[in-house]
C-alpha positions as CSV (number, residue, x, y, z in Angstrom):
1,M,13.9,-156.0,-3.0
2,S,13.3,-159.4,-4.6
3,K,13.2,-162.6,-2.7
4,V,16.0,-165.1,-3.5
5,K,14.9,-168.4,-4.7
6,Y,17.1,-171.4,-4.0
7,T,17.1,-174.6,-6.1
8,V,15.9,-177.8,-4.5
9,K,19.4,-179.1,-5.0
10,K,20.9,-176.2,-3.0
11,K,18.3,-176.6,-0.2
12,L,19.1,-180.3,0.0
13,E,22.8,-179.7,0.1
14,V,22.4,-177.2,3.0
15,I,19.9,-179.5,4.9
16,N,22.2,-182.5,4.5
17,Y,25.1,-180.4,5.7
18,V,23.3,-179.6,8.9
19,L,21.9,-183.1,9.4
20,E,25.4,-184.4,9.2
21,G,26.1,-182.6,12.4
22,H,27.1,-179.1,11.5
23,S,25.2,-176.2,13.2
24,S,22.7,-174.1,11.4
25,N,24.8,-171.0,12.3
26,F,28.0,-172.5,10.8
27,A,26.0,-173.6,7.7
28,S,24.7,-170.0,7.4
29,H,28.3,-168.7,7.2
30,I,29.4,-171.4,4.8
31,F,26.5,-171.1,2.3
32,D,25.8,-167.4,2.9
33,I,22.1,-168.1,3.7
34,G,20.2,-166.7,6.7
35,V,20.1,-169.1,9.7
36,S,16.4,-168.7,10.1
37,T,15.9,-169.8,6.4
38,I,18.1,-172.9,7.0
39,R,16.2,-173.8,10.2
40,K,12.9,-173.4,8.4
41,W,14.1,-175.7,5.5
42,I,15.1,-178.3,8.1
43,K,11.8,-178.2,9.9
44,V,9.9,-178.5,6.6
45,Y,12.1,-181.3,5.4
46,K,11.6,-183.2,8.6
47,T,7.9,-182.7,8.4
48,H,7.2,-183.2,4.7
49,G,10.4,-184.7,3.2
50,M,11.4,-183.8,-0.4
51,E,7.9,-182.6,-1.1
52,G,8.3,-179.9,1.5
53,I,11.4,-178.3,-0.1
54,K,10.2,-178.4,-3.7
55,I,9.7,-174.9,-5.2
56,K,6.0,-174.1,-5.3
57,K,4.2,-171.6,-7.4
58,H,2.5,-169.2,-5.0
59,S,-0.9,-168.0,-5.9
60,P,-3.5,-166.4,-3.6
61,T,-6.2,-168.5,-5.3
62,L,-4.3,-171.7,-4.7
63,Y,-6.2,-172.4,-1.5
64,D,-10.0,-172.5,-1.2
65,G,-12.0,-170.9,1.6
66,D,-12.6,-174.2,3.5
67,Y,-8.8,-174.8,3.6
68,R,-8.1,-171.2,4.7
69,V,-10.6,-171.4,7.5
70,Y,-9.4,-174.8,8.6
71,V,-5.7,-173.6,8.8
72,V,-6.6,-170.5,10.8
73,E,-8.9,-172.4,13.2
74,Y,-6.4,-175.3,13.6
75,M,-3.6,-172.8,14.4
76,H,-5.8,-171.1,17.0
77,E,-7.0,-174.4,18.5
78,H,-3.6,-175.9,18.8
79,L,-1.8,-172.6,19.8
80,L,0.5,-172.8,16.8
81,S,2.6,-169.8,15.7
82,R,2.1,-168.7,12.1
83,S,5.5,-170.2,11.2
84,E,4.6,-173.5,12.8
85,A,1.3,-173.6,10.9
86,A,3.1,-172.7,7.6
87,I,5.5,-175.6,8.1
88,L,2.7,-178.0,9.2
89,F,0.5,-177.2,6.2
90,N,3.5,-176.8,3.8
91,I,2.5,-173.2,3.0
92,P,5.5,-171.4,1.6
93,S,5.2,-168.2,3.7
94,S,3.8,-167.5,7.1
95,T,2.8,-164.1,5.8
96,T,0.0,-165.9,3.8
97,I,-1.3,-167.3,7.1
98,S,-1.0,-163.8,8.8
99,Q,-3.2,-162.4,6.1
100,W,-5.8,-165.1,6.4
101,E,-5.8,-164.7,10.2
102,A,-6.3,-160.9,9.9
103,I,-9.2,-161.4,7.5
104,Y,-10.7,-164.1,9.8
105,L,-10.5,-161.9,12.9
106,R,-11.8,-158.8,11.1
107,E,-14.6,-160.4,8.9
108,G,-15.1,-163.9,10.4
109,P,-14.7,-167.2,8.6
110,A,-16.9,-166.0,5.7
111,G,-14.3,-163.4,4.7
112,L,-11.9,-166.2,3.8
113,Y,-14.3,-167.4,1.1
114,L,-14.2,-164.1,-0.8
115,K,-11.7,-163.2,-3.5
116,P,-9.7,-160.1,-2.7
117,K,-11.6,-158.1,-5.3
118,E,-14.9,-159.1,-3.7
119,R,-13.8,-158.0,-0.2
120,S,-14.2,-154.4,0.7
121,K,-13.1,-152.5,3.8
122,N,-16.7,-152.3,5.1
123,M,-17.5,-155.9,4.2
124,K,-18.2,-156.9,7.8
125,D,-21.7,-155.5,7.6
126,K,-22.4,-157.4,4.4
127,L,-21.2,-160.8,5.5
128,P,-23.7,-163.4,6.8
129,K,-23.7,-163.7,10.5
130,A,-22.4,-167.0,11.9
131,P,-24.9,-168.9,14.0
132,E,-24.6,-167.9,17.7
133,T,-24.9,-171.5,19.0
134,R,-24.4,-174.9,17.7
135,D,-26.1,-177.9,19.1
136,K,-24.2,-180.3,21.3
137,E,-24.4,-183.1,18.8
138,T,-22.8,-181.0,16.1
139,L,-20.0,-179.9,18.5
140,A,-19.5,-183.5,19.6
141,E,-19.1,-184.6,16.0
142,E,-16.7,-181.8,15.2
143,N,-14.7,-182.6,18.3
144,R,-14.5,-186.3,17.4
145,R,-13.4,-185.4,13.8
146,L,-10.7,-183.1,15.1
147,R,-9.4,-185.7,17.6
148,M,-9.2,-188.2,14.8
149,E,-7.4,-185.7,12.6
150,V,-4.9,-185.0,15.4
151,E,-4.2,-188.7,15.9
152,Y,-3.8,-189.1,12.1
153,L,-1.2,-186.2,12.0
154,K,0.7,-187.7,15.0
155,K,0.9,-191.1,13.3
156,L,1.9,-189.5,10.0
157,N,4.7,-187.6,11.8
158,A,5.8,-190.7,13.5
159,L,6.0,-192.6,10.2
160,I,8.0,-189.7,8.6
161,Q,10.4,-189.7,11.5
162,E,10.8,-193.5,11.3
163,R,11.5,-193.2,7.6
164,E,14.1,-190.6,8.2
165,E,15.8,-192.8,10.9
166,L,15.8,-195.7,8.5
167,K,17.5,-193.5,5.8
168,K,20.1,-192.4,8.4
169,E,20.8,-196.0,9.3
170,T,21.3,-197.2,5.7
171,K,23.9,-194.4,5.0
């Protein structure tokens, strides 16, 4: 079963239809597209605008190890679902994050730096052990950086929402 790809034009048509006041359920019947797909498009559009709904080439090597670890740890720290994390980080499929999380839980963060061919079923024994403790200064610095990042994302989200409101007012 192949996954249906929709054009950006089609996605935008459906998104605008719902944003004009029609329900996602009604749009699902009108456009013959699953309601969960429509809701995801709307969330992605509200979070990332046009960039979010553009068709992306999906490649497992698209994201480096640092990014994969960051996404999984951010998701855990902020108690996000895989779908919420996929929308927040503009990753096309929550399945990708599920795979990263499984590797992270099974092999630790180091497993996300390996290419699939380098990873074996018994890789856990071969991976370097993470340090058991980190000093307070390192943790404090990481905490400060993460707080700044959260504040940045909140401000970015507020700016995006403000831009969307301005667009609605000018129509």
